[in-house]
CSV table of C-alpha atoms and ligand atoms in Angstrom, one decimal:
chain,number,residue,atom,x,y,z
A,42,MET,CA,-32.3,-37.9,34.3
A,43,SER,CA,-32.6,-37.4,29.9
A,44,ALA,CA,-29.2,-38.5,28.5
A,45,THR,CA,-27.7,-35.2,28.5
A,46,GLY,CA,-27.8,-36.1,32.4
A,47,LEU,CA,-29.9,-32.3,32.3
A,48,GLN,CA,-32.4,-33.2,35.6
A,49,LYS,CA,-34.7,-31.1,34.5
A,50,GLU,CA,-35.4,-28.5,31.2
A,51,LEU,CA,-32.9,-25.6,30.8
A,52,HIS,CA,-34.2,-22.5,29.7
A,53,VAL,CA,-31.2,-20.9,27.8
A,54,LEU,CA,-32.4,-16.8,25.8
A,55,HIS,CA,-30.7,-15.7,24.0
A,56,VAL,CA,-29.9,-12.0,23.5
A,57,VAL,CA,-28.9,-9.8,20.4
A,58,GLY,CA,-29.7,-6.2,19.0
A,59,ALA,CA,-26.4,-5.6,16.6
A,60,ARG,CA,-25.7,-6.8,13.1
A,61,PRO,CA,-22.1,-8.4,14.5
A,62,ASN,CA,-24.3,-10.5,16.9
A,63,PHE,CA,-26.7,-12.2,14.2
A,64,MET,CA,-24.0,-14.7,12.6
A,65,LYS,CA,-22.3,-15.5,16.0
A,66,ALA,CA,-25.5,-16.6,17.7
A,67,ALA,CA,-26.9,-18.7,14.5
A,68,PRO,CA,-24.3,-21.9,15.2
A,69,VAL,CA,-24.5,-21.7,18.7
A,70,ILE,CA,-29.0,-21.6,18.4
A,71,ARG,CA,-28.6,-24.6,15.4
A,72,ALA,CA,-26.8,-26.7,18.5
A,73,LEU,CA,-28.5,-26.3,21.8
A,74,SER,CA,-31.6,-27.2,19.1
A,75,GLY,CA,-30.2,-30.5,18.8
A,76,ARG,CA,-29.5,-30.9,22.7
A,77,PRO,CA,-32.4,-32.6,24.3
A,78,GLY,CA,-33.8,-31.3,27.5
A,79,ILE,CA,-32.3,-27.4,26.1
A,80,ARG,CA,-35.3,-25.1,25.5
A,81,GLN,CA,-34.2,-21.8,23.7
A,82,SER,CA,-35.4,-18.2,23.4
A,83,ILE,CA,-34.4,-15.2,21.4
A,84,VAL,CA,-34.7,-11.5,22.4
A,85,HIS,CA,-33.1,-8.5,19.8
A,86,THR,CA,-32.4,-6.0,21.7
A,87,GLY,CA,-33.3,-3.7,18.3
A,88,GLN,CA,-30.6,-1.7,18.4
A,89,HIS,CA,-30.3,-1.8,14.6
A,90,TYR,CA,-33.2,-2.3,12.9
A,91,ASP,CA,-33.2,-2.0,9.2
A,92,GLU,CA,-33.3,-4.0,7.5
A,93,GLY,CA,-30.4,-4.2,5.6
A,94,MET,CA,-28.6,-4.5,9.2
A,95,SER,CA,-30.6,-7.2,11.3
A,96,ALA,CA,-34.0,-8.9,9.4
A,97,VAL,CA,-31.5,-9.9,6.0
A,98,PHE,CA,-29.5,-12.4,8.4
A,99,PHE,CA,-32.1,-13.6,10.9
A,100,ARG,CA,-33.2,-14.7,6.7
A,101,GLU,CA,-30.4,-16.0,5.0
A,102,LEU,CA,-28.1,-18.0,8.0
A,103,SER,CA,-31.7,-19.7,9.3
A,104,ILE,CA,-32.2,-17.8,12.6
A,105,PRO,CA,-35.5,-18.1,14.0
A,106,GLN,CA,-37.4,-15.0,15.0
A,107,PRO,CA,-37.2,-13.3,18.2
A,108,ASP,CA,-39.5,-14.2,20.9
A,109,VAL,CA,-39.2,-10.6,21.8
A,110,ASN,CA,-38.3,-7.1,20.4
A,111,LEU,CA,-37.4,-4.9,22.6
A,112,GLU,CA,-36.6,-2.1,20.2
A,113,VAL,CA,-34.5,0.4,21.1
A,114,GLY,CA,-33.5,2.1,18.1
A,115,SER,CA,-30.5,3.9,18.3
A,116,GLY,CA,-29.4,6.5,20.2
A,117,SER,CA,-26.0,7.7,22.8
A,118,HIS,CA,-24.8,5.8,24.2
A,119,ALA,CA,-26.1,6.1,27.8
A,120,VAL,CA,-29.1,6.2,26.3
A,121,GLN,CA,-29.0,2.4,24.2
A,122,THR,CA,-27.8,0.7,27.3
A,123,ALA,CA,-30.2,2.7,29.9
A,124,GLU,CA,-32.8,1.9,27.1
A,125,ILE,CA,-32.6,-1.6,26.9
A,126,MET,CA,-31.9,-2.7,30.5
A,127,LYS,CA,-35.2,-0.4,31.5
A,128,HIS,CA,-36.5,-2.7,28.3
A,129,PHE,CA,-35.3,-6.3,28.9
A,130,GLU,CA,-35.6,-6.6,33.5
A,131,PRO,CA,-38.8,-7.1,32.7
A,132,VAL,CA,-38.6,-9.9,29.8
A,133,LEU,CA,-35.9,-11.0,32.2
A,134,LEU,CA,-38.6,-11.2,35.0
A,135,GLU,CA,-41.7,-12.6,33.5
A,136,ARG,CA,-39.4,-15.1,31.0
A,137,LYS,CA,-37.1,-16.7,34.0
A,138,PRO,CA,-34.4,-18.4,31.7
A,139,ASP,CA,-31.8,-20.3,33.5
A,140,LEU,CA,-28.9,-18.7,31.4
A,141,VAL,CA,-28.8,-15.7,29.3
A,142,LEU,CA,-25.8,-15.8,26.5
A,143,VAL,CA,-24.6,-12.7,24.9
A,144,TYR,CA,-22.9,-11.9,22.2
A,145,GLY,CA,-19.8,-10.1,21.1
A,146,ASP,CA,-19.0,-6.5,22.5
A,147,VAL,CA,-22.0,-4.1,21.8
A,148,ASN,CA,-24.5,-1.6,23.7
A,149,SER,CA,-26.7,-4.4,23.8
A,150,THR,CA,-24.6,-7.0,24.7
A,151,VAL,CA,-23.3,-5.2,27.7
A,152,ALA,CA,-26.6,-4.3,29.1
A,153,ALA,CA,-28.4,-8.0,29.1
A,154,ALA,CA,-25.1,-9.0,30.7
A,155,LEU,CA,-25.4,-5.8,34.0
A,156,VAL,CA,-29.0,-6.8,33.9
A,157,CYS,CA,-28.3,-10.1,34.7
A,158,ALA,CA,-25.8,-9.7,37.2
A,159,LYS,CA,-28.2,-7.9,39.6
A,160,ARG,CA,-31.0,-10.1,39.0
A,161,LEU,CA,-28.5,-12.7,40.0
A,162,VAL,CA,-29.9,-14.8,36.5
A,163,PRO,CA,-25.8,-16.5,35.1
A,164,VAL,CA,-25.0,-15.0,32.0
A,165,GLY,CA,-22.3,-16.8,29.5
A,166,HIS,CA,-20.5,-14.4,27.2
A,167,VAL,CA,-19.5,-16.2,23.8
A,168,GLU,CA,-15.6,-14.4,22.7
A,169,ALA,CA,-14.8,-13.3,25.9
A,170,GLY,CA,-11.4,-12.1,27.0
A,171,LEU,CA,-10.7,-9.9,23.9
A,172,ARG,CA,-8.8,-7.3,24.5
A,173,SER,CA,-7.3,-3.6,21.9
A,174,PHE,CA,-6.4,-2.4,25.2
A,175,ASP,CA,-7.9,0.9,23.9
A,176,ARG,CA,-10.7,2.0,26.2
A,177,THR,CA,-11.4,5.1,24.1
A,178,MET,CA,-13.4,2.6,22.3
A,179,PRO,CA,-17.2,2.1,22.9
A,180,GLU,CA,-16.5,-1.9,22.8
A,181,GLU,CA,-13.9,-1.9,24.9
A,182,ILE,CA,-15.4,-0.8,27.7
A,183,ASN,CA,-19.1,-3.2,26.7
A,184,ARG,CA,-15.5,-6.5,26.8
A,185,LEU,CA,-14.4,-5.6,29.9
A,186,LEU,CA,-17.4,-5.0,32.2
A,187,THR,CA,-19.4,-7.5,30.3
A,188,ASP,CA,-16.0,-10.7,31.6
A,189,GLN,CA,-16.8,-9.8,34.6
A,190,MET,CA,-20.2,-10.4,35.1
A,191,ALA,CA,-20.3,-13.5,33.3
A,192,ASP,CA,-20.4,-16.6,35.3
A,193,LEU,CA,-19.3,-18.8,31.4
A,194,LEU,CA,-16.6,-17.1,29.2
A,195,PHE,CA,-16.1,-18.7,25.6
A,196,THR,CA,-13.4,-17.7,24.4
A,197,PRO,CA,-12.6,-18.0,20.4
A,198,SER,CA,-8.0,-17.8,21.2
A,199,GLU,CA,-6.3,-18.5,24.0
A,200,ASP,CA,-4.7,-14.6,24.3
A,201,GLY,CA,-8.4,-14.5,25.9
A,202,ASP,CA,-7.7,-17.3,28.8
A,203,ALA,CA,-4.4,-15.2,29.1
A,204,ASN,CA,-6.1,-11.7,29.1
A,205,LEU,CA,-9.7,-13.2,31.4
A,206,ALA,CA,-6.6,-14.3,33.8
A,207,ARG,CA,-5.0,-11.8,33.7
A,208,GLU,CA,-8.2,-9.9,35.3
A,209,GLY,CA,-8.6,-12.7,37.7
A,210,VAL,CA,-11.8,-13.8,36.5
A,211,ALA,CA,-11.2,-17.5,38.1
A,212,ALA,CA,-10.0,-20.3,35.3
A,213,GLU,CA,-12.6,-22.7,36.3
A,214,LYS,CA,-15.2,-19.9,34.9
A,215,ILE,CA,-13.3,-19.6,31.4
A,216,HIS,CA,-13.1,-22.2,28.4
A,217,PHE,CA,-11.4,-21.9,25.2
A,218,VAL,CA,-13.2,-23.2,22.6
A,219,GLY,CA,-12.8,-21.4,18.9
A,220,ASN,CA,-14.3,-19.0,16.8
A,221,VAL,CA,-17.9,-18.5,16.6
A,222,MET,CA,-17.9,-16.8,13.3
A,223,ILE,CA,-16.3,-19.1,12.2
A,224,ASP,CA,-18.8,-21.8,12.1
A,225,THR,CA,-21.1,-19.1,10.5
A,226,VAL,CA,-18.5,-18.5,7.9
A,227,CYS,CA,-17.6,-22.5,7.0
A,228,ALA,CA,-21.5,-23.8,6.8
A,229,SER,CA,-22.6,-20.7,4.7
A,230,LEU,CA,-19.3,-20.2,1.9
A,231,PRO,CA,-21.5,-22.8,-0.7
A,232,ALA,CA,-24.2,-20.8,-0.1
A,233,ALA,CA,-21.7,-17.7,-0.7
A,234,GLU,CA,-20.6,-18.8,-3.4
A,235,GLY,CA,-23.6,-20.0,-5.3
A,236,ARG,CA,-24.5,-15.8,-5.5
A,237,TRP,CA,-20.9,-14.9,-7.4
A,238,PRO,CA,-21.4,-12.4,-8.6
A,239,VAL,CA,-22.7,-10.6,-6.7
A,240,ARG,CA,-26.3,-9.6,-8.0
A,241,GLY,CA,-28.2,-6.8,-6.5
A,242,LEU,CA,-25.6,-4.6,-5.0
A,243,LYS,CA,-27.6,-1.0,-4.5
A,244,ALA,CA,-25.7,2.1,-5.7
A,245,THR,CA,-25.5,4.8,-2.8
A,246,LEU,CA,-24.2,8.5,-2.5
A,247,GLY,CA,-23.9,9.2,-5.7
A,248,SER,CA,-22.3,5.8,-6.8
A,249,ARG,CA,-22.4,4.8,-10.3
A,250,ASN,CA,-25.6,2.4,-10.5
A,251,ASN,CA,-24.0,-1.0,-12.5
A,252,VAL,CA,-22.0,-2.0,-9.8
A,253,ASP,CA,-22.7,-5.3,-10.8
A,254,ASP,CA,-21.4,-5.6,-14.1
A,255,VAL,CA,-18.4,-3.4,-13.2
A,256,ILE,CA,-18.0,-5.9,-10.4
A,257,ALA,CA,-18.6,-9.3,-12.3
A,258,ALA,CA,-15.8,-7.7,-15.3
A,259,ALA,CA,-13.9,-6.8,-13.6
A,260,LYS,CA,-9.7,-9.0,-13.1
A,261,ALA,CA,-9.7,-7.8,-8.9
A,262,PHE,CA,-11.1,-5.8,-7.2
A,263,GLY,CA,-11.0,-4.6,-3.4
A,264,PHE,CA,-14.0,-4.3,-0.4
A,265,VAL,CA,-13.7,-2.0,1.5
A,266,THR,CA,-15.8,-1.2,5.0
A,267,LEU,CA,-14.8,1.4,7.7
A,268,HIS,CA,-17.8,2.8,10.6
A,269,ARG,CA,-15.9,3.0,13.8
A,270,PRO,CA,-16.3,6.7,15.6
A,271,SER,CA,-12.6,6.6,15.3
A,272,ASN,CA,-12.6,7.2,11.7
A,273,VAL,CA,-15.6,7.5,10.2
A,274,ASP,CA,-17.1,10.9,12.9
A,275,ASP,CA,-13.5,12.9,12.3
A,276,PRO,CA,-14.2,14.9,8.8
A,277,ASP,CA,-10.6,15.5,7.6
A,278,PHE,CA,-9.7,11.8,8.4
A,279,LEU,CA,-12.8,10.8,6.5
A,280,LEU,CA,-12.1,12.9,3.3
A,281,ARG,CA,-8.4,11.8,3.3
A,282,PHE,CA,-8.9,8.7,3.2
A,283,MET,CA,-12.1,8.3,0.6
A,284,ALA,CA,-9.8,10.6,-1.3
A,285,THR,CA,-6.9,7.5,-1.2
A,286,MET,CA,-9.6,5.4,-1.8
A,287,ASP,CA,-10.7,7.3,-5.2
A,288,LYS,CA,-7.4,7.6,-5.9
A,289,VAL,CA,-6.2,3.8,-5.7
A,290,SER,CA,-10.4,3.0,-7.7
A,291,GLU,CA,-7.6,4.3,-11.0
A,292,ALA,CA,-6.4,0.9,-10.7
A,293,LEU,CA,-8.1,-1.3,-9.1
A,294,PRO,CA,-12.1,-1.0,-8.7
A,295,LEU,CA,-12.9,-0.3,-5.2
A,296,VAL,CA,-17.2,-2.3,-3.8
A,297,PHE,CA,-16.9,-0.1,-0.2
A,298,THR,CA,-20.1,-0.7,1.5
A,299,VAL,CA,-21.6,1.7,3.6
A,300,HIS,CA,-23.0,1.4,7.0
A,301,PRO,CA,-25.5,4.6,8.1
A,302,ARG,CA,-23.2,5.8,10.2
A,303,THR,CA,-20.6,6.9,7.9
A,304,ARG,CA,-23.4,7.0,4.8
A,305,GLU,CA,-24.4,10.5,7.3
A,306,ARG,CA,-21.2,11.4,8.2
A,307,LEU,CA,-20.0,11.1,4.1
A,308,THR,CA,-23.7,12.7,3.3
A,309,GLN,CA,-22.6,15.9,5.7
A,310,ILE,CA,-19.1,16.6,4.1
A,311,GLY,CA,-20.6,16.5,1.1
A,312,TYR,CA,-18.2,14.0,-0.6
A,313,THR,CA,-19.2,12.4,-3.8
A,314,PRO,CA,-17.0,9.8,-5.5
A,315,THR,CA,-14.1,10.6,-7.9
A,316,GLY,CA,-13.0,7.7,-8.7
A,317,GLU,CA,-13.0,5.4,-11.8
A,318,GLY,CA,-14.1,2.7,-10.0
A,319,MET,CA,-15.4,4.6,-6.8
A,320,LEU,CA,-18.7,1.4,-6.1
A,321,LEU,CA,-20.4,3.1,-2.7
A,322,VAL,CA,-23.0,0.3,-1.8
A,323,GLU,CA,-25.6,-0.4,1.0
A,324,PRO,CA,-24.6,-2.2,3.2
A,325,THR,CA,-24.8,-6.5,2.0
A,326,GLY,CA,-26.6,-9.0,3.8
A,327,TYR,CA,-24.4,-11.4,5.4
A,328,LEU,CA,-23.8,-13.9,1.5
A,329,ASP,CA,-22.7,-11.4,0.1
A,330,SER,CA,-20.4,-10.2,2.3
A,331,LEU,CA,-19.0,-13.2,2.6
A,332,VAL,CA,-18.5,-13.9,-0.9
A,333,LEU,CA,-17.8,-10.4,-1.3
A,334,GLN,CA,-14.4,-11.1,1.0
A,335,SER,CA,-13.6,-14.4,-0.1
A,336,LYS,CA,-13.6,-13.2,-4.8
A,337,ALA,CA,-11.6,-9.6,-3.4
A,338,THR,CA,-7.6,-9.4,-4.2
A,339,VAL,CA,-7.6,-7.1,-1.1
A,340,VAL,CA,-10.2,-6.2,2.4
A,341,VAL,CA,-9.5,-2.5,3.9
A,342,THR,CA,-11.5,-2.0,7.1
A,343,ASP,CA,-11.7,-1.7,10.4
A,344,SER,CA,-14.8,-3.9,11.5
A,345,GLY,CA,-13.6,-6.4,13.6
A,346,GLY,CA,-15.4,-9.4,11.9
A,347,LEU,CA,-13.7,-8.6,8.6
A,348,GLN,CA,-10.4,-9.5,10.1
A,349,GLU,CA,-11.4,-12.9,11.3
A,350,GLU,CA,-13.3,-14.0,8.1
A,351,THR,CA,-10.5,-12.3,5.8
A,352,THR,CA,-8.3,-14.5,8.0
A,353,TYR,CA,-10.1,-17.5,7.7
A,354,LEU,CA,-10.7,-17.2,3.5
A,355,GLY,CA,-6.9,-16.3,3.1
A,356,THR,CA,-7.9,-12.3,1.9
A,357,PRO,CA,-4.9,-10.2,2.5
A,358,CYS,CA,-6.7,-7.2,5.2
A,359,LEU,CA,-5.7,-4.4,6.0
A,360,THR,CA,-7.1,-2.3,8.5
A,361,VAL,CA,-7.6,0.8,8.8
A,362,ARG,CA,-7.2,0.8,13.0
A,363,GLU,CA,-3.8,0.7,15.7
A,364,ASN,CA,-4.5,-1.7,17.8
A,365,THR,CA,-6.8,-5.4,18.0
A,366,GLU,CA,-8.4,-7.5,19.9
A,367,ARG,CA,-7.3,-9.5,17.7
A,368,PRO,CA,-4.4,-10.3,17.5
A,369,VAL,CA,-4.2,-13.6,16.0
A,370,THR,CA,-5.4,-12.2,12.9
A,371,VAL,CA,-2.3,-11.0,12.6
A,372,SER,CA,0.7,-12.7,14.0
A,373,LEU,CA,-1.2,-15.7,12.1
A,374,GLY,CA,-3.4,-15.0,9.6
A,375,THR,CA,-3.4,-12.1,7.2
A,376,ASN,CA,-4.5,-8.8,8.5
A,377,THR,CA,-2.3,-6.0,9.6
A,378,LEU,CA,-2.4,-2.8,11.0
A,379,VAL,CA,-2.2,0.2,9.3
A,380,GLY,CA,-3.5,2.7,11.6
A,381,GLN,CA,-4.7,5.8,10.4
A,382,ASP,CA,-0.9,6.8,8.2
A,383,LEU,CA,-2.9,7.3,4.5
A,384,LYS,CA,0.8,6.4,3.2
A,385,LEU,CA,1.2,2.7,4.0
A,386,LEU,CA,-2.9,2.3,3.1
A,387,ALA,CA,-1.9,3.0,-0.1
A,388,ARG,CA,2.2,1.4,-0.5
A,389,ALA,CA,-0.2,-2.0,1.3
A,390,ILE,CA,-2.5,-2.1,-2.2
A,391,SER,CA,0.2,-1.9,-4.2
A,392,GLU,CA,2.3,-4.6,-2.7
A,393,VAL,CA,-0.4,-6.3,-2.2
A,394,LEU,CA,-1.6,-5.7,-6.2
A,395,ALA,CA,2.4,-6.1,-6.9
A,396,GLY,CA,1.6,-10.3,-5.9
A,397,SER,CA,3.2,-9.7,-2.1
A,398,ALA,CA,0.4,-10.4,0.5
A,399,LYS,CA,0.5,-11.3,4.0
A,400,SER,CA,-0.5,-15.4,3.9
A,401,GLY,CA,-1.8,-16.7,6.8
A,402,GLN,CA,-3.3,-20.4,8.5
A,403,ALA,CA,-6.5,-20.2,10.4
A,404,PRO,CA,-5.8,-20.4,14.3
A,405,PRO,CA,-6.8,-22.6,16.8
A,406,LEU,CA,-10.0,-23.9,16.4
A,407,TRP,CA,-10.6,-21.8,14.7
A,408,ASP,CA,-12.1,-24.6,12.6
A,409,GLY,CA,-16.6,-24.9,12.1
A,410,LYS,CA,-17.5,-26.7,14.9
A,411,ALA,CA,-16.8,-23.6,18.1
A,412,ALA,CA,-21.3,-23.7,18.9
A,413,GLU,CA,-20.9,-27.2,19.7
A,414,ARG,CA,-18.2,-27.1,21.7
A,415,ILE,CA,-20.5,-24.3,24.2
A,416,ALA,CA,-23.1,-26.8,23.7
A,417,ASP,CA,-20.8,-29.9,25.1
A,418,VAL,CA,-19.7,-26.5,28.1
A,419,VAL,CA,-23.7,-25.7,28.5
A,420,GLU,CA,-24.9,-28.6,29.1
A,421,GLU,CA,-22.3,-29.9,31.0
A,422,TRP,CA,-23.0,-27.0,33.2
A,423,GLY,CA,-27.2,-27.5,33.2
A,424,GLY,CA,-26.4,-30.5,34.8
A,425,GLN,CA,-24.6,-29.5,37.3
A,426,GLN,CA,-26.9,-26.6,38.7
B,68,UD1,C1,-22.6,-1.0,16.3
B,68,UD1,C2,-21.2,-1.4,17.6
B,68,UD1,C3,-19.9,-2.3,17.1
B,68,UD1,C4,-20.5,-2.5,15.6
B,68,UD1,C5,-21.6,-2.2,14.7
B,68,UD1,C6,-21.8,-2.8,13.3
B,68,UD1,C7,-22.0,-1.1,20.3
B,68,UD1,C8,-21.0,0.3,21.6
B,68,UD1,N1,-21.1,-0.3,18.5
B,68,UD1,O1,-22.7,0.1,15.9
B,68,UD1,O2,-19.2,-2.4,17.7
B,68,UD1,O3,-19.3,-2.4,14.9
B,68,UD1,O4,-22.7,-1.7,15.9
B,68,UD1,O5,-22.9,-2.6,13.0
B,68,UD1,O6,-22.6,-1.6,20.1
B,68,UD1,N2,-28.3,2.9,12.4
B,68,UD1,C9,-29.0,3.1,11.2
B,68,UD1,N3,-30.1,2.0,11.0
B,68,UD1,C10,-29.5,0.9,11.9
B,68,UD1,C11,-29.2,1.2,13.0
B,68,UD1,C12,-28.0,1.6,13.3
B,68,UD1,O7,-29.4,3.8,10.6
B,68,UD1,O8,-30.9,0.2,11.4
B,68,UD1,C13,-27.5,4.7,12.2
B,68,UD1,C14,-27.9,5.1,13.9
B,68,UD1,O9,-27.6,6.6,12.6
B,68,UD1,C15,-27.3,5.6,14.2
B,68,UD1,C16,-25.9,4.7,14.1
B,68,UD1,O10,-25.8,3.7,12.7
B,68,UD1,O11,-27.4,6.3,15.1
B,68,UD1,C17,-25.0,3.9,14.6
B,68,UD1,O12,-25.8,3.1,15.2
B,68,UD1,P1,-24.8,2.2,16.9
B,68,UD1,O13,-26.1,1.1,16.8
B,68,UD1,O14,-24.9,3.2,17.8
B,68,UD1,O15,-24.1,1.5,16.4
B,68,UD1,P2,-22.7,1.0,14.9
B,68,UD1,O16,-21.6,2.1,15.0
B,68,UD1,O17,-23.8,1.0,14.7
């Protein structure tokens, strides 16, 4: 028996696939690598495949190269989920892990969990229990199903525990460990700060191309991201959103990082920036995203991760969604839901600029140590197998 209590080697296989998975898996892989008796492997589904959507995160967060890349690429939800399942099953059977860890709420998460559940391989879900209560969101379906199939459920906030209890998940499976996203923020902040002022932001969609100089010279700026289908697949809303941002950018330069889906939609509707300070750029790496959020006067987004990062950084965040699966960012943090009410959004930005920004605090266990707590649970669980 080893010092850890593990009677035999424990093989933990991580499945990642899309951008928001990488910063969640990085600290867990690091924490487990320090535990004797645990062997790890990494499967990348290939849901995201561009340099700027995947490879840059592996480099910046020092994630070991995946052992296997399933290279499934893009497709409809059914096609993408099915392709991941089809390609993951033989890998699972060949590698025979003792535990598979899945992350967040993307299609790769639910697809891998479903394969494991059918093959009776234990699954741990990192970021379990979050609920927007909006089943039109593909991620909500992924969250609900993954949590029903998981054997170990690691929650980032106590609302997650309550949601899982209500859905009948046994209490002994649920572990309130805190937020692994914040582990990565804590570990990366010094490197991110060292990149200020950011260099090399790449202009896109006909935006002016001296973005770095404009931002370095600006007294204040806003940081904007938008990629949810419910926002960008609605051409009328997207046009009105961009018009609002163009107007805001006359007073406050805006760095808008454009997700591939959003770029496609903006191209389809023939959008070109008109606002003086409207700076459209290609997706940034993790460190630039972090330092831009930390230096920004305000963040406008529909991302889940940015709602959490801004709460930790203390930057006011205006979320272009009617609901959030991360309610502590609103109740304790700096997040405000503005929905699709663009007048409210413009007014909220003016209020921030006038000095009445929402302040907040970090929620419990958002302390940089969540992954170590996950490693403790995995170790103890492994000792009981
Ligand atoms: C996925 C997640 C979403 C997450 C987002 C972060 C699901 C259901 N959704 O949405 O929760 O917030 O990732 O980005 O899993 N594309 C590229 N290059 C890439 C990847 C995608 O150009 O590397 C383009 C393709 O045209 C693709 C589109 O982006 O069709 C959307 O990609 P997809 O993975 O289907 O969903 P996301 O919108 O990125």
